[in-house]
Amino acid sequence: MIETIIRKRIEILVDSPLVRRVTAEIDAAGISGWSVLPVTSGSGRDGRWHEERVTGVDKSLVLSIASPEKASALAEALAPILTSHGLLLTMWDVEVIRGERF
Amino acid sequence: MIETIIRKRIEILVDSPLVRRVTAEIDAAGISGWSVLPVTSGSGRDGRWHEERVTGVDKSLVLSIASPEKASALAEALAPILTSHGLLLTMWDVEVIRGERF
Amino acid sequence: MIETIIRKRIEILVDSPLVRRVTAEIDAAGISGWSVLPVTSGSGRDGRWHEERVTGVDKSLVLSIASPEKASALAEALAPILTSHGLLLTMWDVEVIRGERF
Amino acid sequence: MDLIALSTFTSPVILFFLLGLLAATLRSELAIPEAMAKGMSLYLMAAIGLKGGVAVAESGIDAGIAFALLAGIVTSLLMPLLAYIALRQFARLDQINAGAVAAHYGSVSVVTFVTANEVLGVMAMPPAGYMVAVLAVMETPAILTGLLLARKGQARAGHDRGELWREVFLNASVVLLLGSFAIGAIAGPKGFAEVKPLFDSGFKGVLCLFLLDMGLIAARRLLDARSLTWRLAVLAIAFPLVNGTIGVIIGTAIGLDPGSAAAFGILCASASYIAVPAAMRLALPQADPGIYLSMSLSLTFPFNILVGISLFAALANSLAGS
Amino acid sequence: MDLIALSTFTSPVILFFLLGLLAATLRSELAIPEAMAKGMSLYLMAAIGLKGGVAVAESGIDAGIAFALLAGIVTSLLMPLLAYIALRQFARLDQINAGAVAAHYGSVSVVTFVTANEVLGVMAMPPAGYMVAVLAVMETPAILTGLLLARKGQARAGHDRGELWREVFLNASVVLLLGSFAIGAIAGPKGFAEVKPLFDSGFKGVLCLFLLDMGLIAARRLLDARSLTWRLAVLAIAFPLVNGTIGVIIGTAIGLDPGSAAAFGILCASASYIAVPAAMRLALPQADPGIYLSMSLSLTFPFNILVGISLFAALANSLAGS
Amino acid sequence: MDLIALSTFTSPVILFFLLGLLAATLRSELAIPEAMAKGMSLYLMAAIGLKGGVAVAESGIDAGIAFALLAGIVTSLLMPLLAYIALRQFARLDQINAGAVAAHYGSVSVVTFVTANEVLGVMAMPPAGYMVAVLAVMETPAILTGLLLARKGQARAGHDRGELWREVFLNASVVLLLGSFAIGAIAGPKGFAEVKPLFDSGFKGVLCLFLLDMGLIAARRLLDARSLTWRLAVLAIAFPLVNGTIGVIIGTAIGLDPGSAAAFGILCASASYIAVPAAMRLALPQADPGIYLSMSLSLTFPFNILVGISLFAALANSLAGS
Ligand SMILES: Nc1ncnc2c1ncn2[C@@H]1O[C@H](COP(=O)(O)O)[C@@H](O)[C@H]1O
Ligand SMILES: Nc1ncnc2c1ncn2[C@@H]1O[C@H](COP(=O)(O)O)[C@@H](O)[C@H]1O
Ligand SMILES: Nc1ncnc2c1ncn2[C@@H]1O[C@H](COP(=O)(O)O)[C@@H](O)[C@H]1O
Ligand code: NA
Ligand code: NA
Ligand code: NA
């Protein structure tokens, strides 16, 4: 049976122009890396949007795997802009295989 | 230590032409919002497909964060078309920061 | 109240040229299917990349829902190339509705 | 005929399609980005619509148009019946899948029409401009027939009606085809002149790349096809032959010129693989895409591109000759 | 004027925009893939930049350019003030949203300018090539004014400065416009000749498809708009009228030819919906995109395309005449 | 030479590449959508393949082709050895990374060839049409040598063989280049005429936008490059100089015309950054993309575009002259 480690998986839904801000914080938190996934449409308090990268108001999903400590450090670091910039941060425990490096 | 709330994260894999149906149900369930991610290829009982948006049989991933109550209300609402339309609905608990609004 | 089943959700972040390898293993593990999501940019030990499909070094996210047994069988099968090919495999428990078939 | 066929097979448009089929069969990784493929299909529809509209602006409207449109709607409504019977009797398909497949064959394939337009042009028998409008009106009626056949005797799940009607009557290709047809008719030759370099000169080149992609998709589907039986394969070739012949005869009967009659035949022979599949996912999700797409996209489409077009052109000529 | 307006409405460019508006209003699924839309906007900016640069290489540089650039920067800096007051007083908008909207109206819309360029060309009053440079320099100053207005009397959250300045001064459109303008000026007519088929001949056709997409997006936004009040709607029409008139007058005053004066008017009348929204998400995330995008994209943009351009062209002519 | 270099630097093609380098260095957000970039590269390969095929259809096949193809395969197979030694000895790279980098320099860069083709055309020394076939056959042999070098003395992980061979011999660019080359040869000038507007007239313009993107990617990689040492940087410039010179000499020796000899030199001087990296991710995942991409894409590619092409053209001319 292959051994696994428990890590935090953090996913942050953020305005694309803000992705740099968020990834900078991830790097600053000493997390080993991150990945960005595209989001094609959505709906929230501000109403609906669809494939509007052209208007710079589309979203991206930033995903990062980190140790619980670093994860909450990141959460702390992002706290100030969370509500102001309408970030949506969710995290949960995942099993990572060969995950020592995370 | 920043406080977090437990919410349900629902992810629904659905035929792109059906996305409207699903998001309509999400809105109907009174959930604050949703986001749609693209899916480029896949394989299942119906065989394999790849970047075939052109034939209208591709999939999208609808993601939504909601309270457990609203989440199961949504599940109930989608039940009738779940198997018939081959939806794939998964949900799990996540920590949401500043998540009061969800 | 609609009944749900607990299944493993496996997500594998992998170099796009390797997706075929991974999905072949998934099929071999007897898992009912898989879906591939695009990844637009990322950063790790090898540095940063952005929309570089043109250089064949971009990533994809392979997602699959399976029973715990099949999930760990898959993990075993992928073990040899996990570190060598820099795969990032995470899995966690999810509730699946009408998930008998998975 | 031989000459035609020959010239067909040395045309880059057809050669790129063959290249796509070959590359996919060899399991090459070659692939056209989806956004690009989608963009090219929008471009092709806008261009063909514009050209048709301009042609009508030049030729003016005559009774022929009304006949052609009517014939198009009626055939699109009725042809699924024929197909349905064959699918049930010969291929022993269940009611739902038979209805879904029938809908595809009653409807039309835009790219087949576009390719036919080019080939017929080369053969000095260009179809009338209004055939684009016929193309547009033939896309959806078959969906209704197909659904009725698939659901007859069953309580229909009515709750997604709205969605379905929008999908059916306002689906992207119908709106874009009719819209740019109207624009072409309003702008006329003078207005069209300004956009001609993109929509006219570039047309065949884009068609090459698009058919390359279609070849890739068609062959890959076939290689992964699980639910395709030999009986279904036989029908996927028989349908275009029969429907196409009927179409050419009707076209000639209602007094269309040979080029337009041939085009009408192609429309009847062609099967949808864009508008109808999308509608089926909404209205008949239980139907298996592995069946209807393998048939329409992987067998009927290549058959029409490589054989059907030349065939019906020749038939239309001989009928006109007699 | 009538004639102009008429010719405007039979031009495919405008007709495709109307088609987009119509299709979205009917809730059709028609959509242009995002990558394609983005690609077309990059193409349009590169092409317009090149053409402007080539024109300058031909005409040579004169004092007019300096005046025009200066006028552009100043108006972009000051116009938000006017808008801000109206938004606060008449529309009763809070400080933050008023500042955000004001920034949009001080800045410019590239596509509006591009369309105006085409229309004015047809009307035999093509703007001077350097107006592209004016377009580029007018994009960002208004952002600064808007931010000052929105934040005055508040401690500003300075930590995302770097990001913001980059977004503002090195934003894609400014870099691409000025870059290709410089390339055009360096390469000159001879160098441009080699790339002319793509960047010149194909231009209007691409503009058609791009405006089709803009029509779709503009109408969809409007249909989903929640925060749009009738007072805001009134201002979204009043702003272009007032700012455009001021622009034409200034342009004429500093001695621009009628075509350039009209173009300058259009620039003042137009509102940004690309560069500024992106900057606002960074610097004023609390501002509601539902307000500023509905106004600039869904009301002001269509108004300028359908009415503004012809209007300011006529105004510039009459002023020049007098 | 001076004149050439000069004309090179006033060509929009090169200027857009410089713009890309500049914009990325200034950390501008300017970016070409990936689907568009991928689409343009497919277009460029199809176009260059077609043109080459048509040229061969016109000129007919002679012994020169056989020689050129053979020379191409052999150099692609052997050049990695030279590179490998330098990488191990001078740059002290470990076996795996040295093998991976060597494979890149034995293979070729399609865009470098395409650009060279344009420049040489302007210099009235267009390469022979069949050089496109040479380009295609040179892409993959080097991968084999590179793998052997990287793995020699090691048990090779054989289980991903199938994948690898498909990736190597059926990789998208090889299939598309040879496929459209064949199509061009079959269709000939007459068949090509119909698609000329897209594949010929539009060519240089697309190349501009594609090189803009390449400039952006190349500079960004360099800015983020971590594993690049000065010794590696030196080799990234030395390799094209040495390999290119060898290439021109071989080309002249086997009796190619100056234009083709220059093109052959460019092919040898260029390094792959598409086919080979993808193959390496499969076969040598432990090799660091930060090394091979920074070298081939961020240093060698710009060097060849900005200096190499003119250099080897001049060399080929002088050799031919003597
Ligand atoms: N901790 C992480 N969380 C999310 N994605 C990661 C993480 N580490 C690496 N990645 C992704 O995996 C790619 C390769 O990482 P590496 O193997 O560390 O170079 C990166 O470019 C990211 O896209
Ligand atoms: N409950 C939710 N679940 C998933 N995505 C959401 C949710 N709420 C908002 N979003 C996404 O966040 C974007 C902005 O939401 P808001 O800040 O509420 O306007 C929306 O357009 C959606 O893409
Ligand atoms: N077990 C699974 N895990 C992830 N995605 C799946 C799974 N099964 C099916 N899918 C996705 O759902 C689509 C339809 O599956 P099916 O309904 O089984 O034909 C497939 O093409 C996949 O994209
Ligand atoms: Na039909
Ligand atoms: Na303005
Ligand atoms: Na080389």
Short mmCIF file of C-alpha atoms in Angstrom, two decimals, chain E residues 35 38-39 42 50 166 170 172 175-176 179-180 183 186-187 191 194-195 197-199, chain F residues 10-12 15-16 19 23 26-31 33 35-36 201 204-206 208:
data_model
loop_
_atom_site.label_atom_id
_atom_site.label_comp_id
_atom_site.label_asym_id
_atom_site.label_seq_id
_atom_site.Cartn_x
_atom_site.Cartn_y
_atom_site.Cartn_z
CA ALA E 35 -9.69 33.43 -27.83
CA LYS E 38 -9.20 38.50 -28.10
CA GLY E 39 -7.19 37.64 -31.19
CA LEU E 42 -5.14 42.37 -30.99
CA LEU E 50 0.56 50.13 -38.37
CA ARG E 166 2.06 48.35 -14.84
CA LEU E 170 2.04 49.01 -19.91
CA ALA E 172 -1.65 45.50 -23.56
CA VAL E 175 1.87 48.84 -25.77
CA LEU E 176 0.47 47.24 -28.90
CA GLY E 179 4.42 49.61 -30.71
CA SER E 180 2.78 48.94 -34.05
CA ILE E 183 6.72 49.85 -36.48
CA ILE E 186 9.85 52.83 -39.20
CA ALA E 187 8.84 50.34 -41.90
CA GLY E 191 7.81 47.82 -45.50
CA GLU E 194 4.51 43.10 -47.56
CA VAL E 195 2.00 42.79 -44.73
CA PRO E 197 -2.87 41.89 -47.45
CA LEU E 198 -3.42 40.83 -43.85
CA PHE E 199 -3.50 44.15 -42.04
CA THR F 10 13.17 47.70 -40.94
CA SER F 11 11.02 44.70 -41.89
CA PRO F 12 7.78 44.57 -39.89
CA LEU F 15 10.19 44.71 -35.73
CA PHE F 16 7.22 42.86 -34.25
CA LEU F 19 8.34 44.64 -29.89
CA ALA F 23 7.08 44.42 -24.07
CA LEU F 26 9.02 45.84 -19.51
CA ARG F 27 6.76 43.23 -17.88
CA SER F 28 3.76 44.35 -19.90
CA GLU F 29 0.69 42.10 -19.67
CA LEU F 30 0.52 41.91 -23.47
CA ALA F 31 -0.19 38.29 -24.47
CA PRO F 33 -4.21 33.93 -26.68
CA ALA F 35 -5.36 29.08 -29.17
CA MET F 36 -4.49 31.90 -31.57
CA SER F 201 -0.88 36.88 -49.34
CA LYS F 204 3.83 37.70 -43.76
CA GLY F 205 1.19 39.41 -41.70
CA VAL F 206 0.54 36.28 -39.67
CA CYS F 208 4.43 39.28 -37.73
#
